mmCIF file of C-alpha atoms in Angstrom:
data_model
loop_
_atom_site.group_PDB
_atom_site.id
_atom_site.type_symbol
_atom_site.label_atom_id
_atom_site.label_comp_id
_atom_site.label_asym_id
_atom_site.label_seq_id
_atom_site.Cartn_x
_atom_site.Cartn_y
_atom_site.Cartn_z
ATOM 1 C CA MET A 1 5.976 230.170 172.952
ATOM 2 C CA PRO A 2 6.819 227.907 176.100
ATOM 3 C CA THR A 3 9.130 228.924 178.871
ATOM 4 C CA THR A 4 12.701 228.532 178.147
ATOM 5 C CA LYS A 5 16.007 227.543 179.883
ATOM 6 C CA PRO A 6 19.803 228.332 179.075
ATOM 7 C CA THR A 7 21.684 225.636 177.569
ATOM 8 C CA ARG A 8 24.468 224.080 179.489
ATOM 9 C CA LYS A 9 27.062 223.519 176.756
ATOM 10 C CA ALA A 10 25.397 224.608 173.516
ATOM 11 C CA THR A 11 26.479 228.157 174.268
ATOM 12 C CA TRP A 12 25.853 229.300 170.390
ATOM 13 C CA ILE A 13 22.161 228.377 170.978
ATOM 14 C CA GLU A 14 21.886 230.162 174.689
ATOM 15 C CA SER A 15 18.339 228.893 175.396
ATOM 16 C CA ILE A 16 15.836 225.864 174.454
ATOM 17 C CA PRO A 17 12.074 225.292 175.664
ATOM 18 C CA GLU A 18 11.935 223.904 179.498
ATOM 19 C CA HIS A 19 10.632 220.559 177.887
ATOM 20 C CA TRP A 20 13.273 220.171 175.678
ATOM 21 C CA ASN A 21 16.409 218.018 176.424
ATOM 22 C CA GLU A 22 20.090 218.432 176.169
ATOM 23 C CA ALA A 23 22.520 215.415 175.953
ATOM 24 C CA PRO A 24 26.013 214.715 174.416
ATOM 25 C CA PHE A 25 26.533 213.236 170.835
ATOM 26 C CA PHE A 26 27.889 210.086 172.374
ATOM 27 C CA ALA A 27 24.676 209.234 174.219
ATOM 28 C CA HIS A 28 22.208 209.263 170.929
ATOM 29 C CA THR A 29 24.613 208.237 168.174
ATOM 30 C CA ILE A 30 26.436 205.115 167.213
ATOM 31 C CA GLU A 31 29.756 205.325 164.934
ATOM 32 C CA ARG A 32 29.425 202.962 161.959
ATOM 33 C CA LYS A 33 32.345 201.488 160.350
ATOM 34 C CA ARG A 34 30.951 198.718 157.829
ATOM 35 C CA LYS A 35 33.696 198.131 155.180
ATOM 36 C CA ASN A 36 32.633 197.367 151.737
ATOM 37 C CA THR A 37 34.545 193.965 152.004
ATOM 38 C CA GLY A 38 33.732 191.718 148.677
ATOM 39 C CA MET A 39 31.671 194.816 146.984
ATOM 40 C CA LYS A 40 28.773 194.257 148.708
ATOM 41 C CA SER A 41 27.707 197.352 147.201
ATOM 42 C CA ASP A 42 28.612 199.099 143.954
ATOM 43 C CA ASN A 43 25.998 202.349 144.706
ATOM 44 C CA LEU A 44 28.817 204.938 144.902
ATOM 45 C CA LEU A 45 27.690 207.743 147.013
ATOM 46 C CA SER A 46 28.971 211.244 147.891
ATOM 47 C CA LEU A 47 28.394 214.405 150.143
ATOM 48 C CA SER A 48 27.696 217.195 147.662
ATOM 49 C CA TYR A 49 26.475 220.681 148.520
ATOM 50 C CA GLY A 50 25.084 219.130 151.769
ATOM 51 C CA ARG A 51 23.332 216.048 150.105
ATOM 52 C CA ILE A 52 24.178 212.522 149.609
ATOM 53 C CA VAL A 53 23.953 211.799 145.738
ATOM 54 C CA ARG A 54 24.914 209.009 143.751
ATOM 55 C CA LYS A 55 28.406 209.264 141.734
ATOM 56 C CA SER A 56 29.463 206.954 138.963
ATOM 57 C CA MET A 57 32.390 204.630 139.666
ATOM 58 C CA GLU A 58 33.504 205.192 135.938
ATOM 59 C CA ALA A 59 33.812 209.453 136.570
ATOM 60 C CA ASN A 60 37.385 209.848 136.352
ATOM 61 C CA ASP A 61 37.243 213.432 138.185
ATOM 62 C CA GLY A 62 38.706 213.699 141.520
ATOM 63 C CA LEU A 63 40.998 210.471 143.124
ATOM 64 C CA VAL A 64 39.904 207.055 142.298
ATOM 65 C CA PRO A 65 40.768 204.391 144.920
ATOM 66 C CA GLU A 66 42.562 201.065 144.001
ATOM 67 C CA SER A 67 39.539 199.119 145.250
ATOM 68 C CA TYR A 68 36.098 200.368 146.489
ATOM 69 C CA GLU A 69 36.059 197.608 149.038
ATOM 70 C CA THR A 70 37.994 200.235 151.356
ATOM 71 C CA TYR A 71 34.798 202.263 151.270
ATOM 72 C CA GLN A 72 32.202 202.199 154.114
ATOM 73 C CA ILE A 73 28.559 201.081 153.667
ATOM 74 C CA VAL A 74 25.744 203.535 154.944
ATOM 75 C CA GLU A 75 22.253 203.058 155.401
ATOM 76 C CA PRO A 76 19.187 205.197 154.887
ATOM 77 C CA GLY A 77 18.508 207.307 158.080
ATOM 78 C CA GLU A 78 22.254 207.269 158.889
ATOM 79 C CA LEU A 79 24.168 210.620 159.114
ATOM 80 C CA VAL A 80 27.308 211.352 157.186
ATOM 81 C CA PHE A 81 30.054 213.955 158.286
ATOM 82 C CA ARG A 82 33.008 215.179 156.216
ATOM 83 C CA LEU A 83 35.238 216.515 158.862
ATOM 84 C CA THR A 84 38.319 216.728 156.875
ATOM 85 C CA ASP A 85 40.078 220.050 155.614
ATOM 86 C CA LEU A 86 38.623 221.949 158.415
ATOM 87 C CA GLN A 87 41.436 224.588 158.549
ATOM 88 C CA ASN A 88 41.404 225.177 154.748
ATOM 89 C CA ASP A 89 37.703 224.894 153.656
ATOM 90 C CA LYS A 90 35.301 226.818 155.776
ATOM 91 C CA ARG A 91 32.525 227.183 152.972
ATOM 92 C CA SER A 92 31.514 223.641 152.630
ATOM 93 C CA LEU A 93 28.260 222.004 154.082
ATOM 94 C CA ARG A 94 29.677 219.007 156.160
ATOM 95 C CA SER A 95 26.885 217.062 156.976
ATOM 96 C CA ALA A 96 23.764 214.998 155.159
ATOM 97 C CA ILE A 97 21.482 212.533 155.807
ATOM 98 C CA SER A 98 21.642 209.146 153.534
ATOM 99 C CA LEU A 99 18.647 208.292 151.921
ATOM 100 C CA GLU A 100 19.593 204.986 150.373
ATOM 101 C CA THR A 101 21.959 202.092 151.223
ATOM 102 C CA GLY A 102 25.603 202.555 149.279
ATOM 103 C CA ILE A 103 28.969 203.296 149.967
ATOM 104 C CA ILE A 104 31.241 206.423 150.368
ATOM 105 C CA THR A 105 34.775 207.046 151.608
ATOM 106 C CA SER A 106 35.782 206.002 154.839
ATOM 107 C CA ALA A 107 37.489 209.248 155.451
ATOM 108 C CA TYR A 108 33.819 210.161 156.480
ATOM 109 C CA LEU A 109 32.237 209.715 159.589
ATOM 110 C CA ALA A 110 29.106 207.728 159.691
ATOM 111 C CA VAL A 111 26.858 207.379 162.481
ATOM 112 C CA SER A 112 23.483 206.140 163.122
ATOM 113 C CA PRO A 113 20.859 208.085 165.507
ATOM 114 C CA VAL A 114 19.636 206.685 168.783
ATOM 115 C CA GLY A 115 16.629 208.189 170.648
ATOM 116 C CA ILE A 116 16.559 210.980 168.122
ATOM 117 C CA LEU A 117 14.439 210.881 164.658
ATOM 118 C CA PRO A 118 17.255 210.839 161.892
ATOM 119 C CA GLU A 119 15.675 213.685 159.933
ATOM 120 C CA PHE A 120 15.323 216.006 162.840
ATOM 121 C CA MET A 121 19.024 215.107 163.747
ATOM 122 C CA SER A 122 19.984 215.993 160.199
ATOM 123 C CA TYR A 123 18.462 219.530 160.379
ATOM 124 C CA LEU A 124 20.006 220.386 164.062
ATOM 125 C CA MET A 125 23.296 218.972 162.329
ATOM 126 C CA ARG A 126 22.742 221.572 159.336
ATOM 127 C CA SER A 127 22.033 224.222 162.068
ATOM 128 C CA TYR A 128 25.306 223.628 163.572
ATOM 129 C CA ASP A 129 26.975 223.438 160.028
ATOM 130 C CA LEU A 130 25.633 226.769 159.082
ATOM 131 C CA GLN A 131 26.723 228.306 162.222
ATOM 132 C CA LYS A 132 30.331 226.796 161.700
ATOM 133 C CA VAL A 133 30.176 224.632 164.963
ATOM 134 C CA PHE A 134 32.443 222.167 163.775
ATOM 135 C CA TYR A 135 35.257 224.866 163.248
ATOM 136 C CA ALA A 136 35.550 225.388 166.725
ATOM 137 C CA MET A 137 35.966 222.006 168.154
ATOM 138 C CA GLY A 138 39.019 220.265 168.984
ATOM 139 C CA GLY A 139 41.123 223.514 169.314
ATOM 140 C CA GLY A 140 44.254 224.428 167.843
ATOM 141 C CA MET A 141 44.977 224.003 164.247
ATOM 142 C CA ARG A 142 43.430 220.805 163.511
ATOM 143 C CA GLN A 143 42.560 219.974 160.003
ATOM 144 C CA SER A 144 39.983 216.833 160.808
ATOM 145 C CA LEU A 145 37.683 215.663 163.598
ATOM 146 C CA LYS A 146 36.913 211.987 164.472
ATOM 147 C CA TYR A 147 33.893 210.345 166.380
ATOM 148 C CA ASP A 148 35.880 210.783 169.878
ATOM 149 C CA ASP A 149 36.240 214.572 168.913
ATOM 150 C CA MET A 150 32.444 214.862 168.497
ATOM 151 C CA ARG A 151 31.634 212.810 171.384
ATOM 152 C CA HIS A 152 30.686 215.741 173.847
ATOM 153 C CA LEU A 153 29.292 217.815 171.191
ATOM 154 C CA PRO A 154 25.898 218.861 172.818
ATOM 155 C CA LEU A 155 22.362 217.854 170.857
ATOM 156 C CA VAL A 156 19.417 219.563 172.058
ATOM 157 C CA PHE A 157 16.044 218.079 171.164
ATOM 158 C CA PRO A 158 12.288 217.812 171.899
ATOM 159 C CA PRO A 159 10.287 214.547 172.451
ATOM 160 C CA LEU A 160 10.093 212.424 169.439
ATOM 161 C CA GLU A 161 6.653 213.285 168.431
ATOM 162 C CA GLU A 162 7.473 217.024 168.272
ATOM 163 C CA GLN A 163 10.785 216.191 166.522
ATOM 164 C CA SER A 164 8.678 214.699 163.608
ATOM 165 C CA TYR A 165 6.462 217.708 163.520
ATOM 166 C CA ILE A 166 9.446 220.058 163.461
ATOM 167 C CA ALA A 167 11.240 217.825 160.660
ATOM 168 C CA GLU A 168 8.162 217.846 158.547
ATOM 169 C CA PHE A 169 7.424 221.543 158.924
ATOM 170 C CA LEU A 170 10.950 221.988 157.696
ATOM 171 C CA ASP A 171 10.514 219.499 154.566
ATOM 172 C CA ASN A 172 7.468 221.536 153.299
ATOM 173 C CA GLU A 173 9.282 224.795 154.179
ATOM 174 C CA THR A 174 12.632 224.349 153.029
ATOM 175 C CA GLY A 175 11.216 222.415 150.017
ATOM 176 C CA ARG A 176 8.950 225.733 149.154
ATOM 177 C CA ILE A 177 12.189 227.940 149.398
ATOM 178 C CA ASP A 178 14.338 225.370 147.536
ATOM 179 C CA GLY A 179 11.874 225.565 144.615
ATOM 180 C CA LEU A 180 12.174 229.332 144.629
ATOM 181 C CA ILE A 181 16.009 229.090 144.536
ATOM 182 C CA ALA A 182 15.777 226.862 141.507
ATOM 183 C CA GLN A 183 13.595 228.981 139.673
ATOM 184 C CA LYS A 184 15.573 231.736 140.057
ATOM 185 C CA ALA A 185 18.694 229.609 139.327
ATOM 186 C CA ARG A 186 17.388 228.862 135.855
ATOM 187 C CA PHE A 187 16.428 232.594 135.225
ATOM 188 C CA ILE A 188 20.148 233.203 135.786
ATOM 189 C CA ALA A 189 21.054 230.294 133.505
ATOM 190 C CA VAL A 190 18.854 231.535 130.666
ATOM 191 C CA LEU A 191 20.598 234.959 131.094
ATOM 192 C CA ASP A 192 24.013 233.671 131.000
ATOM 193 C CA ASP A 193 23.152 231.915 127.807
ATOM 194 C CA LYS A 194 21.569 234.889 126.443
ATOM 195 C CA GLU A 195 24.627 236.737 127.195
ATOM 196 C CA LYS A 196 27.089 234.262 125.442
ATOM 197 C CA ALA A 197 24.763 234.288 122.378
ATOM 198 C CA MET A 198 24.619 238.096 122.503
ATOM 199 C CA ILE A 199 28.404 238.531 122.348
ATOM 200 C CA SER A 200 28.678 235.754 119.871
ATOM 201 C CA HIS A 201 26.320 237.156 117.155
ATOM 202 C CA PHE A 202 27.870 240.906 117.610
ATOM 203 C CA VAL A 203 31.611 239.771 117.232
ATOM 204 C CA ARG A 204 30.778 237.036 114.463
ATOM 205 C CA ARG A 205 28.457 239.060 112.472
ATOM 206 C CA GLY A 206 28.508 242.676 113.598
ATOM 207 C CA ILE A 207 25.835 244.999 114.912
ATOM 208 C CA ASP A 208 24.580 245.912 111.232
ATOM 209 C CA PRO A 209 21.936 243.128 110.302
ATOM 210 C CA GLY A 210 21.814 244.363 106.610
ATOM 211 C CA ALA A 211 25.553 244.244 105.861
ATOM 212 C CA PRO A 212 26.396 241.827 103.227
ATOM 213 C CA THR A 213 27.954 238.687 103.862
ATOM 214 C CA LYS A 214 30.556 236.293 102.534
ATOM 215 C CA ASP A 215 31.573 232.699 103.087
ATOM 216 C CA SER A 216 34.899 232.857 105.176
ATOM 217 C CA GLY A 217 35.869 229.476 103.688
ATOM 218 C CA VAL A 218 36.649 228.459 107.311
ATOM 219 C CA GLU A 219 34.020 225.414 108.431
ATOM 220 C CA TRP A 220 33.880 226.569 112.139
ATOM 221 C CA ARG A 221 33.569 230.150 111.093
ATOM 222 C CA GLY A 222 30.814 230.003 108.336
ATOM 223 C CA ILE A 223 29.440 233.489 107.096
ATOM 224 C CA VAL A 224 31.151 236.716 107.932
ATOM 225 C CA PRO A 225 30.493 240.085 106.443
ATOM 226 C CA ALA A 226 31.742 240.601 103.354
ATOM 227 C CA HIS A 227 33.896 243.968 104.152
ATOM 228 C CA TRP A 228 35.760 242.202 107.269
ATOM 229 C CA ARG A 229 39.485 241.445 106.996
ATOM 230 C CA ARG A 230 41.007 238.079 107.256
ATOM 231 C CA ALA A 231 44.289 237.459 109.142
ATOM 232 C CA ARG A 232 45.530 235.067 111.630
ATOM 233 C CA ILE A 233 46.065 235.504 115.254
ATOM 234 C CA LYS A 234 49.791 235.634 115.078
ATOM 235 C CA ASN A 235 49.556 238.953 113.006
ATOM 236 C CA HIS A 236 48.026 240.832 116.203
ATOM 237 C CA PHE A 237 49.795 238.972 119.055
ATOM 238 C CA LYS A 238 53.134 237.495 119.732
ATOM 239 C CA GLN A 239 54.245 235.385 123.186
ATOM 240 C CA VAL A 240 56.430 237.019 125.407
ATOM 241 C CA LYS A 241 57.853 235.883 128.949
ATOM 242 C CA ARG A 242 58.830 239.124 131.189
ATOM 243 C CA GLN A 243 60.170 237.719 134.523
ATOM 244 C CA GLY A 244 61.437 239.517 137.734
ATOM 245 C CA TYR A 245 58.716 241.946 138.495
ATOM 246 C CA ASP A 246 57.398 240.376 141.754
ATOM 247 C CA GLU A 247 56.550 243.682 143.230
ATOM 248 C CA LEU A 248 53.380 244.029 140.913
ATOM 249 C CA THR A 249 49.605 242.763 141.745
ATOM 250 C CA VAL A 250 49.300 239.169 141.211
ATOM 251 C CA LEU A 251 46.524 238.762 138.574
ATOM 252 C CA SER A 252 44.559 235.489 137.672
ATOM 253 C CA VAL A 253 42.708 234.380 134.417
ATOM 254 C CA TYR A 254 38.940 233.164 134.702
ATOM 255 C CA ARG A 255 36.752 231.223 132.308
ATOM 256 C CA GLU A 256 33.685 233.824 133.640
ATOM 257 C CA PHE A 257 35.730 237.203 133.543
ATOM 258 C CA GLY A 258 38.892 237.079 131.812
ATOM 259 C CA VAL A 259 42.063 238.705 133.603
ATOM 260 C CA ILE A 260 41.110 239.864 136.880
ATOM 261 C CA GLU A 261 43.185 240.769 140.187
ATOM 262 C CA LYS A 262 43.570 237.333 141.872
ATOM 263 C CA ALA A 263 42.791 238.949 145.494
ATOM 264 C CA SER A 264 39.542 240.502 143.933
ATOM 265 C CA ARG A 265 38.017 236.993 144.347
ATOM 266 C CA SER A 266 37.401 235.037 147.555
ATOM 267 C CA ASP A 267 36.810 231.587 145.693
ATOM 268 C CA ASN A 268 40.208 231.334 144.241
ATOM 269 C CA ILE A 269 41.882 228.710 146.535
ATOM 270 C CA ASN A 270 45.156 228.360 144.618
ATOM 271 C CA LYS A 271 47.767 229.552 146.905
ATOM 272 C CA THR A 272 50.172 232.498 145.739
ATOM 273 C CA PRO A 273 54.020 231.141 146.552
ATOM 274 C CA GLU A 274 56.117 233.623 148.394
ATOM 275 C CA ASP A 275 58.990 233.398 145.481
ATOM 276 C CA LEU A 276 56.955 235.665 142.588
ATOM 277 C CA SER A 277 60.310 236.241 141.006
ATOM 278 C CA LYS A 278 59.170 233.666 137.841
ATOM 279 C CA TYR A 279 55.765 235.325 137.328
ATOM 280 C CA GLN A 280 55.211 237.047 134.221
ATOM 281 C CA LEU A 281 54.586 240.170 133.694
ATOM 282 C CA VAL A 282 51.528 241.387 131.971
ATOM 283 C CA GLU A 283 50.605 244.887 130.730
ATOM 284 C CA PRO A 284 47.247 246.365 129.848
ATOM 285 C CA ASN A 285 46.058 245.073 126.549
ATOM 286 C CA ASP A 286 48.331 241.797 126.925
ATOM 287 C CA LEU A 287 46.537 238.630 125.951
ATOM 288 C CA ALA A 288 46.681 235.937 128.868
ATOM 289 C CA ILE A 289 45.863 232.609 128.364
ATOM 290 C CA ASN A 290 45.596 229.348 130.824
ATOM 291 C CA LYS A 291 46.559 226.982 128.380
ATOM 292 C CA MET A 292 45.320 224.072 130.475
ATOM 293 C CA LYS A 293 41.754 225.588 130.372
ATOM 294 C CA ALA A 294 41.668 227.353 127.136
ATOM 295 C CA TRP A 295 39.251 224.880 125.736
ATOM 296 C CA GLN A 296 36.746 226.063 128.664
ATOM 297 C CA GLY A 297 37.516 230.030 127.692
ATOM 298 C CA SER A 298 39.994 230.868 130.412
ATOM 299 C CA MET A 299 41.724 233.639 128.415
ATOM 300 C CA GLY A 300 41.236 237.239 128.236
ATOM 301 C CA ILE A 301 42.731 240.762 127.299
ATOM 302 C CA SER A 302 43.983 242.217 130.664
ATOM 303 C CA PRO A 303 42.980 245.476 131.471
ATOM 304 C CA HIS A 304 45.756 245.451 134.509
ATOM 305 C CA LEU A 305 49.228 245.768 135.022
ATOM 306 C CA GLY A 306 50.325 242.953 137.001
ATOM 307 C CA ILE A 307 52.077 239.578 136.876
ATOM 308 C CA THR A 308 50.619 235.869 136.729
ATOM 309 C CA SER A 309 51.687 232.239 136.460
ATOM 310 C CA PRO A 310 54.752 231.433 134.712
ATOM 311 C CA ASP A 311 52.200 228.249 133.505
ATOM 312 C CA TYR A 312 50.530 230.567 131.707
ATOM 313 C CA VAL A 313 50.902 231.996 128.119
ATOM 314 C CA VAL A 314 51.371 235.746 127.672
ATOM 315 C CA MET A 315 51.228 237.588 124.504
ATOM 316 C CA THR A 316 51.573 241.169 123.672
ATOM 317 C CA PRO A 317 49.630 242.907 120.879
ATOM 318 C CA ILE A 318 51.448 243.735 117.604
ATOM 319 C CA GLY A 319 48.861 244.205 115.188
ATOM 320 C CA GLU A 320 46.027 247.080 115.164
ATOM 321 C CA HIS A 321 42.807 245.956 116.960
ATOM 322 C CA ASN A 322 40.292 247.180 119.582
ATOM 323 C CA PRO A 323 41.214 245.198 122.864
ATOM 324 C CA LYS A 324 38.044 245.266 124.058
ATOM 325 C CA TYR A 325 36.620 243.788 120.864
ATOM 326 C CA MET A 326 39.330 241.384 120.714
ATOM 327 C CA HIS A 327 38.674 240.175 124.317
ATOM 328 C CA HIS A 328 35.169 239.154 123.516
ATOM 329 C CA TYR A 329 36.013 237.876 120.102
ATOM 330 C CA LEU A 330 38.681 235.267 121.619
ATOM 331 C CA ARG A 331 36.021 234.243 124.342
ATOM 332 C CA ALA A 332 33.087 234.056 122.579
ATOM 333 C CA ARG A 333 31.392 230.933 120.898
ATOM 334 C CA PRO A 334 32.682 229.148 118.972
ATOM 335 C CA MET A 335 36.261 229.654 120.221
ATOM 336 C CA PRO A 336 36.621 227.413 123.205
ATOM 337 C CA TRP A 337 35.423 224.781 121.038
ATOM 338 C CA VAL A 338 37.923 225.471 118.438
ATOM 339 C CA TYR A 339 40.883 225.775 121.265
ATOM 340 C CA ARG A 340 39.376 222.160 122.436
ATOM 341 C CA LEU A 341 40.221 220.762 118.902
ATOM 342 C CA ILE A 342 43.973 222.399 118.699
ATOM 343 C CA SER A 343 44.584 221.055 122.446
ATOM 344 C CA ASN A 344 46.341 217.781 123.367
ATOM 345 C CA GLY A 345 46.023 215.395 126.236
ATOM 346 C CA ILE A 346 45.079 212.035 127.493
ATOM 347 C CA ARG A 347 42.094 213.264 129.645
ATOM 348 C CA THR A 348 40.146 216.325 129.566
ATOM 349 C CA ASP A 349 41.570 217.920 132.540
ATOM 350 C CA GLN A 350 44.813 217.653 130.992
ATOM 351 C CA TRP A 351 44.183 218.942 127.835
ATOM 352 C CA ARG A 352 46.944 221.586 126.783
ATOM 353 C CA MET A 353 46.646 224.170 123.939
ATOM 354 C CA GLU A 354 49.846 224.847 122.296
ATOM 355 C CA PRO A 355 50.652 228.681 121.547
ATOM 356 C CA GLU A 356 51.922 227.807 117.956
ATOM 357 C CA LYS A 357 48.419 226.286 117.190
ATOM 358 C CA PHE A 358 46.640 229.279 118.491
ATOM 359 C CA LEU A 359 48.585 231.783 116.740
ATOM 360 C CA GLU A 360 48.005 230.444 113.361
ATOM 361 C CA LEU A 361 44.144 230.333 113.837
ATOM 362 C CA PRO A 362 42.355 232.794 111.468
ATOM 363 C CA ILE A 363 40.377 235.406 112.465
ATOM 364 C CA PHE A 364 38.249 238.246 110.751
ATOM 365 C CA LEU A 365 38.029 241.576 111.899
ATOM 366 C CA PRO A 366 35.970 244.692 110.950
ATOM 367 C CA PRO A 367 37.355 248.272 110.548
ATOM 368 C CA MET A 368 38.667 249.797 113.814
ATOM 369 C CA ASP A 369 35.754 252.194 114.373
ATOM 370 C CA GLU A 370 33.370 249.048 113.909
ATOM 371 C CA GLN A 371 35.061 247.119 116.288
ATOM 372 C CA GLU A 372 34.831 250.160 118.806
ATOM 373 C CA ALA A 373 30.902 250.320 117.944
ATOM 374 C CA ILE A 374 30.506 246.641 118.591
ATOM 375 C CA ALA A 375 32.541 246.693 121.779
ATOM 376 C CA ASN A 376 30.376 249.405 123.308
ATOM 377 C CA ARG A 377 27.016 247.700 122.296
ATOM 378 C CA ILE A 378 28.224 244.682 123.926
ATOM 379 C CA ASP A 379 29.263 246.667 127.018
ATOM 380 C CA LEU A 380 25.693 248.038 126.991
ATOM 381 C CA GLU A 381 24.067 244.809 126.436
ATOM 382 C CA LEU A 382 26.292 243.277 129.272
ATOM 383 C CA ASP A 383 25.253 246.170 131.748
ATOM 384 C CA ARG A 384 21.860 245.382 131.298
ATOM 385 C CA ILE A 385 22.099 241.350 131.512
ATOM 386 C CA ARG A 386 24.428 241.369 134.415
ATOM 387 C CA ASP A 387 22.257 243.908 136.288
ATOM 388 C CA LEU A 388 19.320 241.413 136.204
ATOM 389 C CA ILE A 389 21.702 238.579 137.171
ATOM 390 C CA GLU A 390 23.179 240.592 140.282
ATOM 391 C CA LYS A 391 19.529 241.360 141.512
ATOM 392 C CA THR A 392 18.452 237.590 141.090
ATOM 393 C CA GLU A 393 21.533 236.389 142.723
ATOM 394 C CA SER A 394 21.045 238.929 145.598
ATOM 395 C CA THR A 395 17.228 237.589 145.719
ATOM 396 C CA ILE A 396 18.948 234.062 145.980
ATOM 397 C CA ALA A 397 21.117 234.733 148.448
ATOM 398 C CA LEU A 398 18.427 236.053 151.020
ATOM 399 C CA LEU A 399 16.148 232.936 150.433
ATOM 400 C CA LYS A 400 19.241 231.089 151.349
ATOM 401 C CA GLU A 401 19.616 233.221 154.485
ATOM 402 C CA LYS A 402 15.846 232.781 155.247
ATOM 403 C CA ARG A 403 16.036 229.133 154.894
ATOM 404 C CA ALA A 404 19.175 229.001 157.030
ATOM 405 C CA ALA A 405 17.530 231.108 159.767
ATOM 406 C CA LEU A 406 14.242 229.094 159.539
ATOM 407 C CA ILE A 407 16.128 225.441 160.222
ATOM 408 C CA THR A 408 18.056 227.213 162.880
ATOM 409 C CA ALA A 409 15.069 228.364 164.693
ATOM 410 C CA ALA A 410 12.848 225.450 164.171
ATOM 411 C CA VAL A 411 15.537 222.957 165.552
ATOM 412 C CA THR A 412 16.137 225.174 168.709
ATOM 413 C CA GLY A 413 12.615 225.916 169.677
ATOM 414 C CA LYS A 414 12.687 229.487 168.944
ATOM 415 C CA VAL A 415 9.434 228.862 166.515
ATOM 416 C CA GLU A 416 6.677 226.927 167.874
ATOM 417 C CA VAL A 417 5.749 223.887 165.598
ATOM 418 C CA LYS A 418 2.291 222.452 165.707
ATOM 419 C CA ALA A 419 1.132 218.980 164.211
ATOM 420 C CA GLU A 420 -0.802 220.712 161.560
ATOM 421 C CA ALA A 421 1.778 222.538 160.188
#
C-alpha cells in the first residue's frame, strides 16, 4: 500500500493515500435545476433502494403532482440526492447515479460531477451514505439539506485513471455480491411460498391424506374433509370495543406475523399517540383485524394482553375452537382473497372490510383434537422453514456488510486497485 496522509476535513475517513486529493463538494459539482417545462420528458424516474429506476405515471401509489412540468430533468452521469426527512428516516439510501435522461421530483438535489468520474463519485457518495455522513451535516434538528448545505462536504479522490480502475473494480465485485444476494432472496421467496402453501393445505384439508371428503358447497372453499363441521365466523367471534386501558402494552397487527407487541419491531414508523384512552383492549385469544388491510392478511389471534388502535376491529371468542388453529385458518390462502371480495373502496389502498360481512363468512372446522394436531404440525413445519429463512437472511446481511465495507475501502484508498482488476 502507498504511504498515507491524514484527511483535513473528512474525519470519518481518517487518512487517504499520499497522492489522493481532498476538496470541497462545490469545487467538483454543479447543481442542476432544469424544469420539465412543456413536458420535455415523460420518462418518470424515482430513487429507490439506492438506485434510480423508472416509474409509471399511471401508478396511483404515493402523492401525484398536478403537473409533471414541475419536476426536474436529470441526465446520464448526474447524481441525485434525497436529502429530505433526515430526522425521521435514517435507514434509506439517499444517493444514486442516473443512467438515463428522465424527470424526477424537484425536492431532490441533482448535481453534475466536474473533474471527478461520475461512477467513482457515485460509489464515494454511497460510502458516505452508508456511514450516515449526511445526518451529521447542518447541525440541530434539520430535516433536509440543500446544495448550499453540501458545499463544504469534503470529497476524497485519486487521479482520474485510478478512479476508473476503482469504479470498474467495484462494478465487478458488487455485481458478484449482488448476484449472490439475489440468489438468496429467491430462495427465501421459495421458502415463503412453501410456508403459505403448507399452512393453507393443512387448515383446509387436514393432516390425514386418506380422510374422506365432500363438496363444501362454497365455490371458493371447494372440497373439505367429510367429518368437518360447517358454521359461520359469527358462531365463534363477536365484536367488542373496550377502552380505557391505556396503561397496557401497545399491540400492532402485521400481515406477516399477526398480533405482536408494537415495540418489538423497529420498522413500524407509525407514531403512537400520547393519549391512549381510546385504544382498545385486546385479551389473549381475541381476534384483531386491520380492516383497511384485511385483504392483505393483516389480522390474527392475539397471544398477548394489550391495547391496539381504535381504528382496528377487535373480536372476542364465543365458540369452541383452538386459537392457534383459528389464527392460521383466518390468515391462510385463499382467505385474504375472500376478504378482498367483501371489502369496499374506490382505490386498493382504501379498501375497507366491514365486520358484518366478515362475520357472515362460512367456516369449516375439524373436531377440537384434530384442530390441535393440525396446529402442532403447522408449528413444527414453520419452525423448520423459518429456521432456514433466518439463516439465509443472516447470510444476506453478511453479504451486504461485505459489500458496504468493500465500497468504503476502495473509495478511500484502503485497498489498492490495479488496472487488471
